[in-house]
Each structure stands twice: as structure tokens, then as C-alpha cells.
mmCIF file of C-alpha atoms in Angstrom:
data_model
loop_
_atom_site.group_PDB
_atom_site.id
_atom_site.type_symbol
_atom_site.label_atom_id
_atom_site.label_comp_id
_atom_site.label_asym_id
_atom_site.label_seq_id
_atom_site.Cartn_x
_atom_site.Cartn_y
_atom_site.Cartn_z
ATOM 1 C CA UNK S 174 56.734 125.766 116.734
ATOM 2 C CA UNK S 175 59.294 127.500 114.005
ATOM 3 C CA UNK S 176 62.693 125.441 113.271
ATOM 4 C CA UNK S 177 65.866 127.011 113.986
ATOM 5 C CA UNK S 178 68.699 127.378 111.739
ATOM 6 C CA UNK S 179 71.251 125.955 113.384
ATOM 7 C CA UNK S 180 73.594 128.499 115.236
ATOM 8 C CA UNK S 181 77.287 128.403 113.216
ATOM 9 C CA UNK S 182 80.881 129.990 114.415
ATOM 10 C CA UNK S 183 81.590 133.438 113.186
ATOM 11 C CA UNK S 184 84.829 131.873 111.664
ATOM 12 C CA UNK S 185 82.672 129.745 109.932
ATOM 13 C CA UNK S 186 80.392 131.783 109.295
ATOM 14 C CA UNK S 187 82.128 134.029 107.348
ATOM 15 C CA UNK S 188 85.094 132.796 106.383
ATOM 16 C CA UNK S 189 87.707 134.132 108.439
ATOM 17 C CA UNK S 190 90.187 131.002 109.402
ATOM 18 C CA UNK S 191 91.138 130.151 105.796
ATOM 19 C CA UNK S 192 91.745 134.002 105.073
ATOM 20 C CA UNK S 193 93.679 134.769 108.681
ATOM 21 C CA UNK S 194 95.672 131.460 106.937
ATOM 22 C CA UNK S 195 96.356 132.755 103.339
ATOM 23 C CA UNK S 196 97.006 136.500 105.093
ATOM 24 C CA UNK S 197 100.221 135.149 107.225
ATOM 25 C CA UNK S 198 101.088 132.836 104.652
ATOM 26 C CA UNK S 199 101.359 136.292 102.253
ATOM 27 C CA UNK S 200 103.433 137.454 105.524
ATOM 28 C CA UNK S 201 105.563 134.838 106.157
ATOM 29 C CA UNK S 202 106.168 134.107 101.614
ATOM 30 C CA UNK S 203 106.677 138.394 101.996
ATOM 31 C CA UNK S 204 109.231 138.162 105.562
ATOM 32 C CA UNK S 205 111.080 135.121 103.624
ATOM 33 C CA UNK S 206 111.519 136.917 100.531
ATOM 34 C CA UNK S 207 113.106 139.991 102.051
ATOM 35 C CA UNK S 208 115.146 138.117 104.422
ATOM 36 C CA UNK S 209 117.009 136.245 102.111
ATOM 37 C CA UNK S 210 117.232 138.871 99.330
ATOM 38 C CA UNK S 211 115.171 137.431 96.973
ATOM 39 C CA UNK S 212 114.016 140.039 94.421
ATOM 40 C CA UNK S 213 110.571 139.069 92.636
ATOM 41 C CA UNK S 214 110.475 141.963 90.159
ATOM 42 C CA UNK S 215 113.648 140.784 88.674
ATOM 43 C CA UNK S 216 111.947 137.217 88.392
ATOM 44 C CA UNK S 217 108.795 139.124 86.404
ATOM 45 C CA UNK S 218 111.515 141.523 84.703
ATOM 46 C CA UNK S 219 113.787 139.052 83.434
ATOM 47 C CA UNK S 220 110.362 137.001 82.280
ATOM 48 C CA UNK S 221 110.699 137.238 78.477
ATOM 49 C CA UNK S 222 114.256 135.897 79.315
ATOM 50 C CA UNK S 223 112.748 133.162 80.414
ATOM 51 C CA UNK S 224 110.584 132.668 77.672
ATOM 52 C CA UNK S 225 112.906 133.075 74.823
ATOM 53 C CA UNK S 226 114.940 130.036 76.829
ATOM 54 C CA UNK S 227 112.181 127.819 76.538
ATOM 55 C CA UNK S 228 111.266 128.961 73.126
ATOM 56 C CA UNK S 229 114.776 127.460 72.455
ATOM 57 C CA UNK S 230 114.377 124.603 74.632
ATOM 58 C CA UNK S 231 110.755 123.258 72.539
ATOM 59 C CA UNK S 232 113.566 123.494 68.750
ATOM 60 C CA UNK S 233 114.925 119.730 69.631
ATOM 61 C CA UNK S 234 117.920 119.270 67.304
ATOM 62 C CA UNK S 235 117.051 115.760 66.821
ATOM 63 C CA UNK S 236 119.955 114.927 64.660
ATOM 64 C CA UNK S 237 121.913 114.893 68.081
ATOM 65 C CA UNK S 238 120.477 111.805 69.071
ATOM 66 C CA UNK S 239 122.792 109.582 67.983
ATOM 67 C CA UNK S 240 125.726 111.271 69.927
ATOM 68 C CA UNK S 241 123.980 110.720 73.295
ATOM 69 C CA UNK S 242 123.298 106.796 73.001
ATOM 70 C CA UNK S 243 126.011 105.712 73.581
ATOM 71 C CA UNK S 244 126.575 107.869 76.890
ATOM 72 C CA UNK S 245 123.148 107.551 78.042
ATOM 73 C CA UNK S 246 123.631 103.821 78.023
ATOM 74 C CA UNK S 247 126.519 104.644 79.843
ATOM 75 C CA UNK S 248 124.354 106.615 82.432
ATOM 76 C CA UNK S 249 121.937 103.306 83.293
ATOM 77 C CA UNK S 250 124.884 101.841 83.886
ATOM 78 C CA UNK S 251 125.926 103.456 86.492
ATOM 79 C CA UNK S 252 122.948 104.049 87.828
ATOM 80 C CA UNK S 253 121.776 100.273 87.665
ATOM 81 C CA UNK S 254 125.414 99.316 89.197
ATOM 82 C CA UNK S 255 124.969 102.168 91.409
ATOM 83 C CA UNK S 256 121.699 101.378 93.019
ATOM 84 C CA UNK S 257 122.688 97.767 92.914
ATOM 85 C CA UNK S 258 125.834 98.289 95.281
ATOM 86 C CA UNK S 259 124.048 100.821 97.451
ATOM 87 C CA UNK S 260 120.555 98.608 97.783
ATOM 88 C CA UNK S 261 122.925 95.476 98.714
ATOM 89 C CA UNK S 262 124.881 96.721 101.149
ATOM 90 C CA UNK S 263 122.033 98.840 102.576
ATOM 91 C CA UNK S 264 119.619 95.247 103.595
ATOM 92 C CA UNK S 265 121.964 93.936 105.956
ATOM 93 C CA UNK S 266 122.112 97.986 107.826
ATOM 94 C CA UNK S 267 118.815 97.692 107.754
ATOM 95 C CA UNK S 268 117.932 95.385 109.509
ATOM 96 C CA UNK S 269 120.003 96.102 112.224
ATOM 97 C CA UNK S 270 118.720 100.013 112.328
ATOM 98 C CA UNK S 271 114.939 98.182 112.936
ATOM 99 C CA UNK S 272 113.427 98.618 116.513
ATOM 100 C CA UNK S 273 111.690 95.568 116.233
ATOM 101 C CA UNK S 274 114.429 92.861 115.354
ATOM 102 C CA UNK S 275 117.637 94.718 117.596
ATOM 103 C CA UNK S 276 116.588 95.279 121.129
ATOM 104 C CA UNK S 277 120.208 96.656 121.607
ATOM 105 C CA UNK S 278 119.613 100.473 121.510
ATOM 106 C CA UNK S 279 123.204 100.714 121.363
ATOM 107 C CA UNK S 280 123.574 98.866 119.033
ATOM 108 C CA UNK S 281 120.899 100.218 117.063
ATOM 109 C CA UNK S 282 121.405 104.238 117.570
ATOM 110 C CA UNK S 283 124.917 103.711 116.712
ATOM 111 C CA UNK S 284 124.036 102.562 113.120
ATOM 112 C CA UNK S 285 121.049 104.643 112.860
ATOM 113 C CA UNK S 286 123.858 107.552 113.475
ATOM 114 C CA UNK S 287 126.582 106.203 110.575
ATOM 115 C CA UNK S 288 122.918 106.423 108.164
ATOM 116 C CA UNK S 289 122.278 109.874 108.781
ATOM 117 C CA UNK S 290 125.746 110.537 108.561
ATOM 118 C CA UNK S 291 125.970 109.786 104.815
ATOM 119 C CA UNK S 292 123.045 110.307 103.652
ATOM 120 C CA UNK S 293 123.826 113.829 105.465
ATOM 121 C CA UNK S 294 126.206 113.734 102.952
ATOM 122 C CA UNK S 295 125.137 115.714 98.959
ATOM 123 C CA UNK S 296 126.002 113.431 96.154
ATOM 124 C CA UNK S 297 127.938 116.851 94.379
ATOM 125 C CA UNK S 298 130.416 116.548 97.176
ATOM 126 C CA UNK S 299 130.760 112.849 97.202
ATOM 127 C CA UNK S 300 131.166 113.034 93.322
ATOM 128 C CA UNK S 301 134.382 115.664 93.346
ATOM 129 C CA UNK S 302 135.821 113.721 96.448
ATOM 130 C CA UNK S 303 135.733 111.037 94.211
ATOM 131 C CA UNK S 304 136.529 112.408 90.773
ATOM 132 C CA UNK S 305 139.908 113.342 92.676
ATOM 133 C CA UNK S 306 140.453 110.228 94.809
ATOM 134 C CA UNK S 307 139.769 107.888 90.733
ATOM 135 C CA UNK S 308 139.825 110.512 88.484
ATOM 136 C CA UNK S 309 137.312 111.387 85.889
ATOM 137 C CA UNK S 310 135.784 108.988 84.618
ATOM 138 C CA UNK S 311 132.297 106.464 85.619
ATOM 139 C CA UNK S 312 134.050 105.082 88.412
ATOM 140 C CA UNK S 313 133.842 107.903 90.245
ATOM 141 C CA UNK S 314 129.733 108.163 89.521
ATOM 142 C CA UNK S 315 129.905 104.655 90.338
ATOM 143 C CA UNK S 316 130.864 105.476 94.131
ATOM 144 C CA UNK S 317 128.549 108.804 95.049
ATOM 145 C CA UNK S 318 125.411 106.897 93.652
ATOM 146 C CA UNK S 319 126.285 103.898 95.596
ATOM 147 C CA UNK S 320 126.803 105.557 98.683
ATOM 148 C CA UNK S 321 124.230 108.042 98.069
ATOM 149 C CA UNK S 322 121.385 104.861 96.854
ATOM 150 C CA UNK S 323 122.681 103.160 100.366
ATOM 151 C CA UNK S 324 122.131 106.335 102.499
ATOM 152 C CA UNK S 325 118.266 106.432 101.265
ATOM 153 C CA UNK S 326 117.283 102.862 101.074
ATOM 154 C CA UNK S 327 118.677 102.536 104.378
ATOM 155 C CA UNK S 328 116.289 104.248 106.398
ATOM 156 C CA UNK S 329 113.565 103.373 103.575
ATOM 157 C CA UNK S 330 114.534 100.085 104.418
ATOM 158 C CA UNK S 331 114.492 100.340 108.466
ATOM 159 C CA UNK S 332 111.463 102.225 108.333
ATOM 160 C CA UNK S 333 109.013 99.540 106.327
ATOM 161 C CA UNK S 334 110.825 96.487 108.608
ATOM 162 C CA UNK S 335 109.213 98.215 112.026
ATOM 163 C CA UNK S 336 105.465 97.623 109.954
ATOM 164 C CA UNK S 337 105.918 93.664 109.463
ATOM 165 C CA UNK S 338 103.296 91.579 111.658
ATOM 166 C CA UNK S 339 105.398 89.936 113.963
ATOM 167 C CA UNK S 340 103.430 87.406 114.002
ATOM 168 C CA UNK S 341 105.613 84.899 111.157
ATOM 169 C CA UNK S 342 108.844 85.526 113.563
ATOM 170 C CA UNK S 343 107.208 84.911 116.613
ATOM 171 C CA UNK S 344 106.708 81.590 115.260
ATOM 172 C CA UNK S 345 109.475 80.208 113.975
ATOM 173 C CA UNK S 346 110.933 81.529 117.073
ATOM 174 C CA UNK S 347 108.795 79.063 119.789
ATOM 175 C CA UNK S 348 109.985 76.567 117.282
ATOM 176 C CA UNK S 349 114.099 76.987 117.609
ATOM 177 C CA UNK S 350 114.324 79.097 114.236
ATOM 178 C CA UNK S 351 117.848 80.831 113.602
ATOM 179 C CA UNK S 352 118.016 84.584 113.424
ATOM 180 C CA UNK S 353 118.739 84.275 109.815
ATOM 181 C CA UNK S 354 116.361 82.252 109.122
ATOM 182 C CA UNK S 355 114.131 83.946 110.722
ATOM 183 C CA UNK S 356 115.066 86.992 108.458
ATOM 184 C CA UNK S 357 114.842 85.063 105.620
ATOM 185 C CA UNK S 358 111.361 83.192 106.293
ATOM 186 C CA UNK S 359 109.662 85.741 108.160
ATOM 187 C CA UNK S 360 111.357 89.352 106.967
ATOM 188 C CA UNK S 361 112.158 89.471 103.914
ATOM 189 C CA UNK S 362 108.950 88.056 102.444
ATOM 190 C CA UNK S 363 106.811 90.951 104.196
ATOM 191 C CA UNK S 364 109.334 93.512 102.742
ATOM 192 C CA UNK S 365 109.870 91.654 98.874
ATOM 193 C CA UNK S 366 107.032 94.745 97.110
ATOM 194 C CA UNK S 367 108.667 97.477 99.142
ATOM 195 C CA UNK S 368 112.252 96.426 98.568
ATOM 196 C CA UNK S 369 111.256 96.536 94.522
ATOM 197 C CA UNK S 370 109.736 99.542 94.875
ATOM 198 C CA UNK S 371 111.926 101.525 96.216
ATOM 199 C CA UNK S 372 114.991 99.996 94.257
ATOM 200 C CA UNK S 373 113.821 100.928 91.801
ATOM 201 C CA UNK S 374 112.303 103.993 92.541
ATOM 202 C CA UNK S 375 115.966 104.715 93.767
ATOM 203 C CA UNK S 376 117.382 103.594 90.234
ATOM 204 C CA UNK S 377 115.236 106.760 89.238
ATOM 205 C CA UNK S 378 116.437 108.755 90.999
ATOM 206 C CA UNK S 379 119.844 107.872 90.065
ATOM 207 C CA UNK S 380 119.360 108.247 86.488
ATOM 208 C CA UNK S 381 119.218 112.279 87.031
ATOM 209 C CA UNK S 382 121.301 112.917 89.378
ATOM 210 C CA UNK S 383 123.746 110.770 86.851
ATOM 211 C CA UNK S 384 123.257 113.443 84.388
ATOM 212 C CA UNK S 385 124.707 116.191 87.362
ATOM 213 C CA UNK S 386 127.439 114.178 88.249
ATOM 214 C CA UNK S 387 128.380 114.959 84.680
ATOM 215 C CA UNK S 388 128.876 118.067 85.664
ATOM 216 C CA UNK S 389 132.705 117.522 87.820
ATOM 217 C CA UNK S 390 133.891 114.462 85.792
ATOM 218 C CA UNK S 391 132.166 111.809 86.670
ATOM 219 C CA UNK S 392 131.178 110.047 83.149
ATOM 220 C CA UNK S 393 127.296 109.140 81.898
ATOM 221 C CA UNK S 394 125.065 112.050 79.678
ATOM 222 C CA UNK S 395 126.118 114.454 82.602
ATOM 223 C CA UNK S 396 129.521 115.629 80.056
ATOM 224 C CA UNK S 397 126.995 116.285 77.064
ATOM 225 C CA UNK S 398 124.496 118.281 79.059
ATOM 226 C CA UNK S 399 127.119 121.153 80.461
ATOM 227 C CA UNK S 400 129.168 120.437 76.895
ATOM 228 C CA UNK S 401 126.064 121.775 75.120
ATOM 229 C CA UNK S 402 124.706 124.705 78.189
ATOM 230 C CA UNK S 403 128.619 126.056 77.925
ATOM 231 C CA UNK S 404 127.829 126.795 74.487
ATOM 232 C CA UNK S 405 124.332 128.180 74.879
ATOM 233 C CA UNK S 406 123.447 125.207 72.687
ATOM 234 C CA UNK S 407 119.708 125.162 74.018
ATOM 235 C CA UNK S 408 118.475 122.139 70.781
ATOM 236 C CA UNK S 409 120.738 119.809 71.542
ATOM 237 C CA UNK S 410 120.202 120.194 75.798
ATOM 238 C CA UNK S 411 116.671 119.449 74.955
ATOM 239 C CA UNK S 412 117.323 116.254 72.931
ATOM 240 C CA UNK S 413 119.528 115.733 75.841
ATOM 241 C CA UNK S 414 116.598 116.578 78.934
ATOM 242 C CA UNK S 415 113.506 114.321 76.353
ATOM 243 C CA UNK S 416 116.397 111.610 76.569
ATOM 244 C CA UNK S 417 116.446 111.508 79.702
ATOM 245 C CA UNK S 418 112.714 111.580 80.510
ATOM 246 C CA UNK S 419 112.304 109.048 77.984
ATOM 247 C CA UNK S 420 114.534 106.791 80.409
ATOM 248 C CA UNK S 421 112.886 107.561 83.508
ATOM 249 C CA UNK S 422 109.447 106.998 82.296
ATOM 250 C CA UNK S 423 110.680 103.680 80.986
ATOM 251 C CA UNK S 424 112.155 102.733 84.237
ATOM 252 C CA UNK S 425 109.074 103.895 86.154
ATOM 253 C CA UNK S 426 106.854 101.880 83.802
ATOM 254 C CA UNK S 427 108.288 98.673 84.741
ATOM 255 C CA UNK S 428 107.956 99.878 88.327
ATOM 256 C CA UNK S 429 104.058 100.215 88.537
ATOM 257 C CA UNK S 430 104.133 96.421 85.987
ATOM 258 C CA UNK S 431 105.664 94.561 88.992
ATOM 259 C CA UNK S 432 103.870 96.611 91.881
ATOM 260 C CA UNK S 433 101.863 95.044 90.156
ATOM 261 C CA UNK S 434 102.873 91.516 89.877
ATOM 262 C CA UNK S 435 104.357 90.833 93.213
ATOM 263 C CA UNK S 436 101.116 92.275 94.773
#
């Protein structure tokens, strides 16, 4: 008897399926560029200017580094303070929004609606509002970062809470433990690792965001970034970007170390 090769569908044999998806993706990209008015030809024609900008950024003015140390320190302080306030406020709201802890759907739905509303507000809009209220300075930046952190961290927290093991909670409730006792001994120990990880992740985002908030007068190193860009002094801009990168890398290293310790 002669063995026959297993029958393969012609779609798999000729790789028609991947080719079809590729063609569909190209068609969608072309249609999207036409509908949004994106001029790909202009991007290609100005590619030399982009290369020239990268060349100027590749020559940092290191003598500018002592000038930005203090505003960079202020930026880190703003990020830490705003993240801490936002995360502290997010924890009780996350507990109220978790479906496995709060069974009243009206209360849970109202809390989630409020959290969705907070996340809808862009941080630049919040910064503009609080600069108008508090004036130019770091206060507006801290309040903006606190509200931004509150909206993001609260969602991450209640999604983690909904995945915890309910066994310890049921055991404590069976012996008559109160809600606060159950949360302290059965919920918080299970989410502590994720809590620290999300806190540091939000802190990393806020360090980058605070540099942009400086454009609106919210303090920090963003003021110096705006000044260097307005003066087309890209050597100073490169130093600011590299200094911010170092801070973000340090925060990422601390986050990885704490995650290993807590695990």
C-alpha cells in the first residue's frame, strides 16, 4: 500500500489566509489615511528634517545638567506626592467597586460610573483647570497627578480584587468577623504585591506626564523643556530627555526589585 499525504486545505497550502489579512490591513491603512487626511508623501519628503533633528538631539549639552537638577527633583516630588494621594484615595473606591465584595449593584455601578468619569478627563485639561484655580506652580501639578492616578489605579485595583481567592474571606465571615477585619486580613494580603506594582507603574507614568504638565505652568522640569524647545535648543532638550529617562529606569528597577521581594 502506498501512503498518501494528509489532505491540506488549499487556504493553508497556498498561505492565502495570511496574504488576505495582509491585504486587508493595507487597505484599512490606506482608507484610514485618506479619511483622516494623513499625507504620507509629506512625511517622506520631510524625512531629512527629521534626521537633522535627531542629529541635533544626539549632541547633549552636558553643561546644562546642573541647571535641571533642582526642577527634576521637583518633578520627582510632584510625581511621588500625586501618586501617593491618588493611590490612597483609590483603595477604598476600588473595594466598593469590586463585584465580589459589594453585592449592591446600584452602589457598585455608581462607583464605577464615577471612576469612568474621572478617567475620561485628560490630564492636560485637568492641569489647565487647576493652574487657573491655584496659579502657576507645583500645586496644580500635584492635584492633577493625584486625580489622574486616582482614576487609573482604582480601576486596576478593583480588577485585581475581583480575582482574589474567596476562601479566606468566607472563613473569616463564618466566625463572625466584621467587614474591616475581613478586608485587612483576607483581602489586602492578597493584593499587596499588585498594589505595589501598580503604584510604581503609575509613578513611572506620572514622572513622564509631569514633564508635559510643565507646558501649562504646572511646575517641574516641563517648564525647562518648553523653554528649550521654544528656543530650538535641542542640545538642552536632549539632556532633559536623558535625565527623565534615567529617573524612569531607576523607578523601573525599584519596581522589579520590590516585586521579587514580595513574591
